[in-house]
XYZ file of C-alpha atoms in Angstrom:
746
model
C 21.281 -32.372 -19.574
C 24.130 -32.579 -16.943
C 26.382 -29.417 -15.762
C 29.309 -30.769 -17.345
C 26.921 -30.921 -20.895
C 25.820 -27.612 -20.013
C 29.394 -25.652 -19.375
C 30.907 -27.983 -23.044
C 27.470 -26.655 -24.344
C 27.809 -23.180 -23.060
C 31.266 -22.777 -22.674
C 32.782 -18.886 -22.708
C 36.255 -17.819 -21.510
C 36.952 -15.948 -18.746
C 38.419 -12.696 -20.568
C 35.116 -12.698 -22.217
C 32.919 -12.847 -19.346
C 34.722 -9.896 -17.820
C 33.678 -7.405 -20.585
C 29.707 -6.137 -20.000
C 28.716 -6.451 -23.693
C 29.687 -9.924 -24.398
C 28.483 -10.903 -21.046
C 25.008 -9.246 -22.089
C 25.337 -11.339 -25.690
C 25.405 -14.806 -23.597
C 22.791 -13.810 -21.597
C 20.407 -13.207 -24.781
C 21.352 -17.139 -26.129
C 21.149 -18.877 -23.027
C 18.552 -21.050 -22.532
C 19.600 -22.145 -18.999
C 21.398 -22.308 -15.369
C 24.524 -21.753 -15.940
C 27.537 -22.567 -13.807
C 30.758 -21.089 -15.773
C 34.414 -22.008 -15.061
C 35.395 -18.988 -13.455
C 32.731 -19.341 -10.663
C 30.337 -17.412 -12.291
C 26.504 -18.233 -12.374
C 24.367 -17.315 -14.974
C 20.312 -17.685 -15.377
C 18.508 -16.768 -18.107
C 15.466 -18.233 -20.769
C 15.666 -18.285 -24.665
C 13.786 -15.424 -25.456
C 12.815 -14.329 -22.021
C 13.666 -11.027 -21.431
C 14.828 -11.121 -17.531
C 18.331 -12.337 -16.959
C 20.157 -12.906 -13.345
C 24.358 -13.238 -13.023
C 25.572 -13.884 -9.424
C 28.772 -13.752 -9.139
C 31.985 -16.398 -7.834
C 31.344 -18.965 -5.226
C 33.857 -17.332 -3.518
C 32.084 -14.421 -2.940
C 29.051 -16.364 -1.569
C 27.713 -15.788 -5.592
C 26.510 -12.624 -4.969
C 23.673 -10.245 -7.751
C 26.131 -8.840 -9.785
C 23.175 -8.214 -13.077
C 19.756 -7.274 -13.002
C 19.549 -7.621 -17.169
C 16.926 -6.674 -19.440
C 18.072 -8.561 -23.021
C 15.571 -5.700 -24.595
C 16.429 -2.180 -23.852
C 19.949 -3.439 -22.410
C 19.799 -2.355 -19.337
C 21.240 -3.796 -15.995
C 19.544 -2.408 -12.789
C 21.534 -3.145 -10.342
C 24.992 -1.943 -8.754
C 27.261 -4.922 -8.821
C 28.238 -6.839 -6.443
C 25.794 -6.970 -3.698
C 25.422 -9.812 -1.214
C 21.535 -11.872 -1.809
C 20.929 -11.335 2.135
C 21.914 -10.467 5.456
C 21.080 -11.717 8.078
C 21.002 -10.548 12.267
C 21.623 -12.708 14.721
C 21.547 -13.136 18.656
C 23.796 -15.901 20.637
C 23.205 -17.047 23.633
C 25.683 -15.123 25.661
C 23.636 -11.541 24.350
C 26.266 -10.894 21.197
C 24.509 -9.607 17.836
C 26.279 -10.528 14.928
C 24.957 -9.500 11.073
C 26.650 -11.572 8.439
C 25.751 -11.502 5.044
C 25.928 -14.483 1.697
C 29.143 -12.420 0.438
C 30.120 -13.754 4.641
C 29.603 -17.506 4.430
C 33.131 -19.324 3.613
C 30.826 -23.032 2.211
C 28.382 -22.558 -0.521
C 26.808 -24.637 -3.490
C 24.387 -23.910 -6.301
C 21.860 -26.816 -8.015
C 20.305 -26.881 -11.117
C 16.235 -27.760 -10.685
C 15.534 -27.309 -14.067
C 16.685 -25.435 -17.443
C 15.503 -21.703 -15.791
C 15.566 -23.658 -11.761
C 19.167 -22.666 -9.062
C 19.382 -23.300 -5.867
C 21.504 -21.483 -3.648
C 22.836 -23.062 -0.039
C 24.909 -21.479 2.347
C 26.432 -22.494 5.566
C 26.782 -20.175 8.241
C 29.054 -22.229 11.075
C 32.291 -21.785 10.643
C 31.527 -18.313 10.592
C 29.829 -17.722 13.612
C 31.630 -20.146 15.320
C 34.749 -17.642 14.406
C 32.386 -14.193 15.695
C 32.032 -16.215 19.158
C 35.278 -18.017 20.290
C 37.338 -16.999 17.689
C 38.159 -20.561 16.513
C 38.862 -21.615 12.781
C 38.188 -24.625 13.994
C 34.864 -26.825 12.705
C 31.891 -26.370 14.313
C 28.094 -27.280 14.111
C 26.144 -24.878 14.579
C 23.886 -25.852 12.213
C 22.257 -22.817 10.139
C 21.880 -22.499 6.393
C 20.315 -20.559 4.681
C 18.984 -22.165 0.714
C 17.454 -19.593 -1.954
C 14.943 -21.002 -4.523
C 15.707 -18.732 -7.662
C 13.744 -19.102 -10.757
C 13.080 -17.501 -14.105
C 9.974 -16.943 -16.072
C 9.767 -14.849 -19.382
C 9.983 -11.708 -17.755
C 10.560 -12.031 -14.366
C 12.424 -13.989 -11.444
C 10.758 -15.589 -8.429
C 13.489 -16.127 -5.392
C 11.943 -17.928 -1.916
C 14.399 -17.152 1.099
C 14.685 -19.662 3.246
C 17.750 -20.227 6.881
C 17.041 -23.504 8.879
C 18.463 -22.936 12.051
C 18.876 -26.512 14.632
C 21.168 -24.316 16.850
C 20.967 -24.577 20.382
C 22.915 -21.448 20.982
C 21.538 -18.711 18.168
C 19.016 -16.810 16.904
C 17.538 -15.302 14.091
C 16.053 -11.854 14.675
C 15.919 -10.102 11.171
C 16.389 -10.751 7.916
C 17.462 -8.587 4.449
C 16.032 -10.179 1.477
C 16.224 -8.962 -1.007
C 18.684 -5.538 -0.852
C 19.188 -3.886 -4.185
C 21.454 -0.671 -6.043
C 19.170 0.791 -8.566
C 21.644 2.348 -10.867
C 21.037 4.899 -13.731
C 19.308 3.698 -15.804
C 20.472 3.997 -19.719
C 22.987 7.244 -20.463
C 21.600 9.609 -18.160
C 18.735 9.297 -15.436
C 16.365 12.586 -16.664
C 13.454 9.520 -17.205
C 14.479 8.018 -13.839
C 11.815 7.862 -12.072
C 10.836 5.482 -8.792
C 6.861 4.626 -7.433
C 6.483 3.729 -3.596
C 3.019 3.408 -1.991
C 3.167 5.736 0.276
C -0.136 7.328 0.872
C -2.100 7.620 -2.446
C 0.880 6.588 -3.788
C 4.031 8.582 -4.322
C 6.428 8.743 -7.148
C 9.794 10.548 -7.192
C 11.284 11.700 -10.680
C 15.246 11.673 -10.835
C 15.362 9.913 -7.585
C 19.231 9.835 -7.664
C 19.260 13.953 -7.753
C 16.689 13.976 -5.001
C 17.397 13.114 -0.643
C 14.142 10.466 0.429
C 13.698 7.682 2.065
C 10.581 5.484 2.180
C 9.899 2.423 4.625
C 12.378 2.125 7.358
C 11.731 0.917 10.942
C 11.157 3.681 12.627
C 7.174 3.017 14.207
C 6.987 5.899 16.534
C 3.423 8.267 16.106
C 5.550 11.926 16.127
C 6.667 11.099 13.321
C 3.794 8.736 11.769
C 5.700 8.838 8.572
C 7.786 5.324 8.783
C 7.183 2.408 10.471
C 6.544 -1.987 8.846
C 4.129 -2.726 6.999
C 1.458 -3.141 6.400
C 0.225 1.381 7.686
C -0.269 4.129 5.540
C 3.332 5.068 4.451
C 3.987 1.864 2.765
C 0.467 0.363 2.455
C 1.534 -2.311 0.247
C 4.169 -5.032 -0.775
C 5.931 -3.153 -4.016
C 7.815 -0.690 -5.571
C 8.761 -0.160 -8.978
C 12.685 2.278 -11.480
C 11.295 2.962 -14.567
C 12.237 5.025 -17.088
C 10.248 5.442 -21.069
C 12.773 2.113 -22.099
C 12.116 -0.247 -19.373
C 11.108 -1.351 -15.884
C 11.600 -3.382 -12.356
C 8.712 -3.983 -10.615
C 10.102 -4.860 -7.067
C 7.596 -6.947 -4.382
C 7.299 -8.935 -1.573
C 3.773 -11.004 -3.278
C 3.115 -12.114 0.210
C -0.379 -13.555 0.413
C -0.759 -13.420 4.462
C 0.725 -9.425 4.899
C 4.090 -10.663 7.181
C 5.339 -8.105 8.801
C 7.674 -6.446 7.071
C 10.006 -2.998 5.763
C 10.021 -2.340 2.318
C 13.070 0.432 2.087
C 13.650 2.805 -0.904
C 16.293 5.825 0.448
C 18.679 7.918 -1.347
C 21.254 9.954 0.263
C 23.975 12.986 -0.244
C 25.804 11.690 -3.405
C 25.273 7.997 -3.933
C 25.561 7.010 -7.206
C 22.418 4.281 -6.122
C 19.285 4.062 -4.696
C 19.023 1.851 -1.510
C 16.183 -1.059 -1.425
C 14.971 -3.714 0.246
C 12.857 -6.015 2.585
C 13.716 -6.475 5.813
C 11.709 -9.350 7.567
C 11.416 -8.715 12.115
C 11.860 -13.017 12.039
C 9.630 -15.756 14.077
C 10.360 -16.268 17.370
C 13.357 -13.541 17.792
C 15.018 -14.272 20.634
C 14.539 -17.664 21.160
C 17.856 -20.599 19.657
C 16.853 -22.850 16.863
C 14.004 -20.106 15.647
C 14.387 -20.902 11.422
C 12.844 -18.455 8.974
C 11.113 -18.938 5.619
C 8.974 -15.476 4.322
C 5.307 -16.999 2.780
C 4.867 -16.576 -1.425
C 7.745 -15.017 -3.132
C 9.950 -11.685 -3.748
C 9.413 -11.038 -7.267
C 12.105 -9.395 -9.649
C 9.599 -8.773 -12.750
C 11.053 -6.254 -16.354
C 7.839 -4.554 -17.796
C 7.400 -1.146 -20.018
C 5.542 1.713 -18.391
C 5.206 3.426 -15.456
C 3.517 3.678 -12.021
C 0.477 2.488 -13.416
C 1.354 -0.568 -15.434
C 3.662 -1.217 -12.069
C 0.105 -1.399 -10.545
C -1.798 -4.124 -12.098
C 0.823 -6.259 -12.199
C 0.714 -6.328 -8.222
C -2.686 -6.183 -8.626
C -3.277 -9.509 -11.411
C -1.315 -10.828 -8.192
C -3.304 -10.204 -6.317
C -6.573 -11.481 -7.314
C -5.935 -14.938 -7.521
C -3.266 -15.254 -4.132
C -4.059 -12.679 -1.663
C -5.859 -13.878 1.036
C -7.367 -10.190 1.610
C -8.935 -10.058 -1.184
C -12.882 -9.624 -1.483
C -15.493 -11.507 -2.930
C -16.481 -9.389 -6.053
C -19.934 -9.144 -7.841
C -21.198 -7.466 -10.794
C -21.447 -4.159 -8.280
C -18.482 -4.644 -6.176
C -18.215 -6.233 -2.801
C -20.995 -8.239 -1.883
C -20.800 -7.606 1.500
C -20.890 -4.005 1.059
C -24.563 -2.349 1.441
C -25.647 -0.226 -1.313
C -26.328 2.912 1.058
C -22.258 2.843 1.204
C -21.601 2.387 -2.135
C -23.935 5.646 -3.232
C -22.684 7.725 -0.800
C -20.695 11.380 -2.943
C -19.564 13.348 0.334
C -19.180 13.361 3.840
C -19.429 15.295 7.183
C -17.157 15.735 9.642
C -18.276 17.075 13.292
C -18.404 16.726 17.031
C -21.846 15.796 18.260
C -23.790 18.678 19.717
C -26.639 20.667 18.309
C -25.099 23.311 15.411
C -23.485 20.605 14.394
C -26.420 18.888 13.172
C -28.702 21.673 11.932
C -25.151 22.986 10.143
C -25.293 19.350 8.566
C -28.654 18.705 7.556
C -28.276 22.295 5.668
C -25.244 21.098 3.419
C -26.853 17.928 2.604
C -29.206 20.094 0.785
C -26.913 21.899 -0.357
C -25.367 19.062 -1.574
C -28.624 17.741 -2.717
C -26.890 13.639 -2.977
C -26.193 11.002 -0.155
C -24.581 12.174 2.289
C -22.753 10.758 5.392
C -21.785 11.874 9.018
C -17.988 10.732 10.703
C -19.444 11.685 14.149
C -16.733 12.201 17.337
C -17.158 13.035 20.520
C -20.222 11.539 20.756
C -18.871 9.966 24.402
C -18.769 11.442 27.691
C -14.661 11.020 28.286
C -12.822 12.953 25.782
C -10.682 12.061 22.910
C -8.129 10.062 23.139
C -8.891 9.086 26.849
C -10.035 6.569 29.094
C -9.830 4.096 26.078
C -11.892 1.596 25.701
C -15.383 2.611 27.603
C -17.296 4.943 24.964
C -20.176 4.436 27.242
C -22.167 6.654 28.612
C -22.895 8.614 25.992
C -23.163 12.307 25.211
C -26.952 13.541 26.345
C -28.781 13.958 23.088
C -26.835 10.773 21.072
C -29.901 8.874 19.750
C -31.383 11.943 19.540
C -29.352 13.412 17.161
C -28.810 10.226 15.104
C -32.146 10.333 14.605
C -32.834 13.379 13.372
C -30.154 13.347 10.743
C -31.668 9.841 9.350
C -34.772 11.459 9.150
C -33.190 13.453 6.768
C -31.256 10.862 4.317
C -27.474 11.290 6.274
C -26.095 8.109 7.797
C -24.384 8.701 10.686
C -20.748 7.054 11.845
C -19.299 7.615 14.722
C -15.957 6.982 15.922
C -14.208 4.733 17.941
C -10.677 2.870 18.505
C -9.173 -0.118 17.495
C -6.697 -0.598 19.323
C -5.716 0.837 22.247
C -6.530 0.355 25.906
C -6.227 3.411 28.404
C -3.614 2.715 31.049
C -4.827 4.603 33.576
C -8.482 2.512 33.696
C -9.680 1.064 36.403
C -9.539 -2.471 34.645
C -6.774 -1.913 32.621
C -4.475 -4.219 35.380
C -7.236 -5.916 36.745
C -8.957 -7.212 33.444
C -6.917 -5.905 30.795
C -3.243 -5.950 30.746
C -2.489 -9.446 29.855
C -4.338 -8.863 26.400
C -1.787 -6.009 25.880
C 1.185 -6.402 23.280
C 4.562 -6.737 25.467
C 8.274 -6.093 24.838
C 10.872 -8.542 25.119
C 11.812 -7.276 29.107
C 7.971 -7.504 29.318
C 6.989 -3.965 29.646
C 3.678 -3.534 27.820
C 3.882 -0.919 24.848
C 2.937 2.137 25.463
C 1.721 5.331 22.952
C 0.769 8.987 23.594
C -0.808 11.701 21.131
C -2.180 14.755 21.815
C -3.893 13.905 25.241
C -0.576 12.886 26.350
C -2.930 9.704 27.986
C -0.753 6.655 28.263
C -2.651 4.422 25.422
C -1.665 0.756 25.482
C -2.512 -1.515 21.497
C -3.514 -4.812 22.546
C -2.964 -7.660 20.997
C -5.293 -8.442 18.397
C -5.250 -12.293 18.820
C -6.629 -12.742 22.521
C -10.180 -12.899 23.659
C -9.964 -9.948 25.363
C -9.414 -7.662 22.991
C -11.822 -8.993 20.058
C -14.809 -9.114 22.247
C -14.522 -6.191 23.361
C -13.946 -4.322 20.333
C -17.358 -6.166 19.378
C -18.845 -5.170 22.193
C -18.709 -1.584 21.649
C -19.778 -1.730 17.829
C -23.041 -4.277 18.523
C -23.943 -2.404 21.079
C -23.566 0.717 18.660
C -25.286 -0.602 15.519
C -27.953 -2.122 17.663
C -31.744 -0.688 18.528
C -30.082 1.254 21.999
C -28.450 4.204 18.957
C -29.118 2.666 15.633
C -26.520 4.398 14.010
C -25.666 3.340 9.742
C -22.058 2.102 10.823
C -18.550 2.794 12.961
C -15.577 3.901 12.224
C -13.094 1.273 14.292
C -9.715 3.777 14.228
C -5.718 2.426 13.819
C -6.133 -0.732 12.460
C -5.447 -0.083 8.835
C -3.193 2.865 9.811
C -0.932 1.804 12.532
C 2.308 -1.031 11.887
C 1.742 -4.032 13.724
C 3.742 -3.819 17.072
C 6.154 -6.943 17.390
C 4.752 -8.974 20.770
C 6.423 -11.167 22.997
C 3.849 -12.137 24.905
C 4.051 -15.794 25.110
C 1.257 -16.177 26.785
C -0.972 -14.721 23.695
C -0.215 -19.037 21.829
C 1.385 -16.250 19.013
C 5.046 -16.472 17.570
C 6.911 -14.410 19.118
C 7.658 -10.668 17.125
C 7.565 -11.093 13.967
C 5.852 -13.439 11.486
C 2.002 -12.609 10.085
C 0.036 -13.486 12.796
C -0.781 -9.955 13.922
C -3.499 -10.475 10.672
C -3.851 -14.320 10.573
C -4.380 -14.608 14.238
C -5.303 -11.110 14.889
C -7.360 -8.455 13.075
C -8.692 -11.020 10.176
C -9.920 -13.419 12.720
C -11.888 -9.884 14.711
C -13.141 -8.445 11.297
C -14.376 -11.440 10.026
C -16.396 -12.347 13.397
C -17.424 -9.069 13.609
C -18.913 -8.608 9.465
C -20.852 -12.147 10.321
C -22.288 -10.960 13.438
C -23.283 -7.764 11.197
C -25.074 -10.057 8.379
C -26.661 -11.837 10.783
C -28.026 -9.024 12.686
C -27.724 -5.974 11.183
C -26.772 -6.255 7.834
C -26.957 -3.236 6.410
C -24.671 -1.475 8.687
C -20.778 -1.041 7.441
C -17.700 -0.581 9.329
C -14.876 1.224 8.223
C -11.323 2.310 9.396
C -8.602 5.388 9.064
C -6.086 5.855 5.706
C -5.566 2.845 3.412
C -3.054 -0.375 4.452
C -3.788 -2.842 2.381
C -4.781 -6.400 3.974
C -7.656 -5.579 5.816
C -9.635 -4.748 3.197
C -11.944 -7.730 3.628
C -12.697 -6.911 6.697
C -13.887 -3.457 5.828
C -16.285 -1.328 3.728
C -14.603 1.563 3.600
C -10.824 3.860 4.666
C -10.222 7.462 5.693
C -7.732 8.941 3.250
C -7.313 11.585 4.855
C -4.158 11.398 4.729
C -3.547 11.687 0.829
C -2.322 15.677 0.938
C 1.230 15.310 -0.570
C 3.226 16.241 -3.326
C 3.846 14.234 -6.759
C 1.111 12.298 -5.830
C -0.097 9.045 -8.175
C -3.520 7.308 -7.689
C -1.383 4.310 -7.209
C -3.675 2.657 -4.312
C -7.100 3.244 -6.582
C -4.998 1.639 -9.779
C -4.951 -1.510 -6.978
C -7.586 -1.790 -5.211
C -10.157 1.131 -7.258
C -13.991 -1.246 -6.753
C -13.109 -3.230 -3.746
C -13.507 -0.352 -1.264
C -14.823 2.753 -1.047
C -12.081 5.211 -0.306
C -13.730 8.496 1.122
C -12.323 11.722 2.593
C -9.456 14.349 2.683
C -8.451 16.351 5.522
C -9.844 19.796 4.731
C -7.130 21.418 7.131
C -6.969 25.634 7.202
C -8.685 28.863 5.464
C -6.972 28.279 1.450
C -10.008 27.516 -0.589
C -7.698 26.738 -3.381
C -5.984 24.122 -1.410
C -9.741 22.702 -0.810
C -10.822 22.881 -4.460
C -7.437 20.808 -5.871
C -7.949 18.267 -2.991
C -11.520 17.827 -4.849
C -10.673 18.131 -7.622
C -8.093 14.832 -6.956
C -10.309 12.767 -4.782
C -13.171 13.139 -7.982
C -10.609 11.610 -10.551
C -9.118 9.395 -7.933
C -12.179 7.906 -7.214
C -12.545 8.254 -3.440
C -16.035 9.792 -2.335
C -15.757 13.496 -1.453
C -15.429 15.801 1.504
C -15.293 14.915 5.241
C -15.410 18.701 5.352
C -16.907 20.678 8.353
C -20.488 21.500 7.152
C -20.514 25.399 7.815
C -17.885 25.160 4.984
C -21.275 26.157 2.778
C -21.301 29.797 4.604
C -17.595 30.398 5.371
C -16.279 29.657 1.551
C -19.085 29.539 -0.876
C -16.612 28.677 -4.120
C -15.400 25.690 -2.469
C -19.033 24.623 -1.623
C -20.296 25.395 -4.963
C -17.402 22.998 -6.209
C -17.509 20.520 -3.988
C -21.800 20.109 -5.295
C -20.161 19.746 -8.165
C -17.494 17.098 -8.250
C -20.021 15.228 -5.268
C -22.967 15.036 -8.027
C -20.527 13.802 -10.929
C -19.228 11.498 -8.239
C -23.062 10.356 -8.049
C -23.683 10.611 -11.139
C -20.863 7.828 -11.790
C -21.567 5.243 -8.895
C -21.314 2.564 -10.906
C -17.468 3.699 -12.954
C -15.980 4.898 -9.324
C -17.463 2.858 -7.073
C -17.417 -1.156 -8.308
C -15.946 0.022 -11.569
C -11.608 -0.224 -12.057
C -9.676 2.714 -12.273
C -7.588 2.565 -16.145
C -4.830 4.745 -17.167
C -5.273 8.629 -16.824
C -5.728 10.110 -19.761
C -2.957 11.582 -21.512
C -3.594 15.374 -21.938
C -1.091 18.027 -23.185
C -1.334 22.190 -23.319
C -0.168 24.991 -21.630
C -1.752 23.612 -18.505
C -0.785 25.930 -15.966
C 0.014 24.470 -11.996
C -1.345 25.693 -8.548
C 0.860 25.811 -5.211
C -1.817 26.037 -2.086
C -1.182 25.790 1.806
C -2.605 22.519 1.975
C -1.997 22.160 5.790
C -1.376 18.681 6.775
C 1.497 17.503 6.428
C 4.242 19.262 8.611
C 7.238 18.752 6.207
C 4.929 20.138 2.906
C 2.460 22.688 4.066
C 2.575 23.641 0.374
C 0.937 21.110 -2.609
C 1.821 22.317 -6.303
C -0.567 20.201 -8.282
C -1.526 20.491 -12.247
C -4.635 22.563 -12.266
C -6.461 20.167 -14.089
C -6.973 17.176 -12.807
C -7.740 13.891 -14.566
C -8.938 10.233 -14.540
C -10.689 7.227 -16.306
C -12.998 4.689 -14.637
C -14.157 1.599 -16.509
C -17.816 0.153 -15.372
C -18.641 -3.308 -15.468
C -20.234 -3.137 -18.736
C -17.302 -2.037 -20.794
C -17.664 1.585 -20.709
C -14.535 3.464 -19.854
C -15.741 7.741 -17.921
C -13.026 10.368 -18.269
C -13.027 13.090 -15.595
C -11.361 16.493 -16.179
C -11.776 18.633 -12.835
C -10.358 22.581 -13.123
C -9.569 23.690 -9.628
C -8.238 27.233 -10.411
C -9.690 30.497 -10.908
C -8.887 30.786 -14.692
C -9.610 28.880 -18.233
C -8.191 26.009 -19.267
C -7.912 24.941 -23.392
C -5.882 21.744 -23.752
C -5.986 18.492 -26.125
C -6.818 15.096 -24.828
C -5.034 12.882 -26.712
C -7.552 9.506 -26.629
C -6.105 6.013 -28.115
C -8.461 3.090 -28.166
C -5.864 0.613 -27.952
C -4.631 2.173 -24.519
C -7.785 0.953 -23.370
C -9.070 -2.090 -24.425
C -10.884 -0.956 -27.361
C -8.246 -2.310 -30.406
C -10.314 -2.331 -34.237
C -13.985 -1.688 -32.794
C -15.879 1.903 -33.267
C -16.652 3.338 -30.134
C -19.191 6.349 -29.154
C -17.610 9.503 -27.830
C -20.120 11.392 -25.919
C -19.400 14.358 -23.937
C -21.725 14.224 -20.412
C -24.809 16.723 -20.165
C -22.686 18.883 -22.654
C -25.421 19.386 -25.196
C -22.421 17.969 -27.802
C -23.214 15.498 -30.601
C -21.979 12.025 -29.934
C -19.133 10.861 -31.953
C -17.734 8.115 -33.452
C -14.599 6.910 -33.236
C -12.657 3.716 -34.580
C -8.320 5.173 -33.910
C -6.468 7.546 -32.206
C -8.057 11.053 -31.596
C -7.387 14.352 -30.470
C -10.109 16.379 -28.703
C -10.094 19.911 -27.392
C -10.998 20.443 -23.786
C -12.171 24.028 -22.936
C -12.882 24.138 -19.386
C -14.348 27.210 -17.766
C -13.077 28.221 -14.178
C -13.433 25.276 -11.718
C -15.904 23.381 -14.393
C -15.967 20.407 -14.355
C -16.386 18.078 -17.450
C -16.985 13.874 -18.496
C -16.748 11.707 -21.500
C -18.323 8.733 -21.850
C -16.139 6.314 -24.238
C -18.449 3.025 -25.090
C -18.639 0.158 -28.048
C -20.966 1.287 -30.573
């Protein structure tokens, strides 16, 4: 069908197109890309749920509507440029242009549900430099491919730069303003991959900001993906009727900033993705992001959005690990079986306390060991040898008590006042555009230099340290590589390293991925029962590590978003137990258990200083150990629905500067599915009070529709119950009690 035929078949008057409701009816009936007589572009599919409308050609086809034809919800404010770009002229002049600034735009339909939009930047750029209004020959073109499927739109932007005078530095794509959903914002919510996952309810009534360009270790709440505060590449905005999943489905984990923020009384949440461009500063550089930007309509909440992302990951993400019936093939069984962690520095008292702690817990225990080296913490890195006296003997003694030992190293930094930094390490340091190396400072106030992971110098340095620690000289069980999955990529501009300058995906594909693959291969050959972990939970390093230290899951309004996506693929372990508030400690323990984490990362003296918390931790750790097939290599399911008078607890978690006081439900609940199809439902009461509530179990939600099921209360003495349909079960939890129920096909 030609465009002319389409116009004739789908002709809608200009007056009617200005009516919102008529425009929506047009969306519902359309079966193809339509360029209307008034210049508006509509893209939809017959029986499809998502429809797009772009504005006129004269305005550069700005995005006008992102529409759910089922709920009749429009998610965005109109008249938004599809993209913008920051460019630099050889004169040093910086210019930011958007699709709406271009004076030449065309559209082509490739299929009934695919369109290509093209913009030329030439005349606009010429005017910004010379003031000329004549023709130019800058040779910069932007091309956006849009393809609609039943419930989603896949978009891809390319910028072709044949200019000899302009460089593309950063591209923003997409750039959305999410508006109130429906008649009220009372049920609107935004979920963002911040720490464990954070939900902002009624976002238009809150002031908040996630993502952003800041990468300052003194603030550590922002910074470019991948990092702990944007640890995955998606967010979602939803209410009870509909939701929109917004993702950069990038299989190589390119550096980017996924921004969501709301300030003041603005009637929208700003949601955009900023892409630092490869070879920024070099004239003639192109831009193309890997994968697609995906906008998908869904029903549900944060959990449903997480499962959309997980589905994409399994078939596409280069970091998704190989999985077997008992989880990761390459993770030692003992690591999967750890139930509780100790945090301590090397000294004889800590060794004895750790042994006593493990005996008290009565489950597989591991020790994260700090300050085992003679140099002080965050000083003289990476020179960890010689070790402190008694290190090897302490490791052996702990292992004889069946405690696994994992020492700390930093796998990212080199201290610039060491004797070999300028003579050996400097060529491998990350560099700014002016040639200076980057510097970070922490508590030690030393100048610590992030090293470029693509260089042989740094890859070999880290590998040498790890292999010496796991080898026969010290024989530790694993090594913790600090900061790899905790810090944003550094935009390195050292041409001698051989990677693209600035942005792109080289930090992963040419850096830490080959580094970790080489290291894991060496361990598999020589020491197959050893493991590696890192700090926090930036997603794209999962394949290279066996565990992530989740010490930073410390905020209000957290949900287990990361666990819903990555449950079973990596062992998440530990919370920071700062301060002396026992109620806060017990809140963390209960939440950690239902989030699927290995528990603790706690000072072993807790069994003397706070026996109530220690006993609660033991109770939780033993339950975790009992349900290893569910929690270590199973998949997280939708948390159970509970109803009743369940009080909240507020306590001082004493970790985050901006959120020392955390409020959460006194009952934490979670559901995990084992590979054999059984599901365990866990309910943990962190309070001092008895709590009685209703658990509303719907078999259909968990894939059991029409099947007879057995409902077993674990270790309770209750009779096994057969259920076939939805049931409300009364659950009674005494003070600090934890209960579990297993549902299995009959």
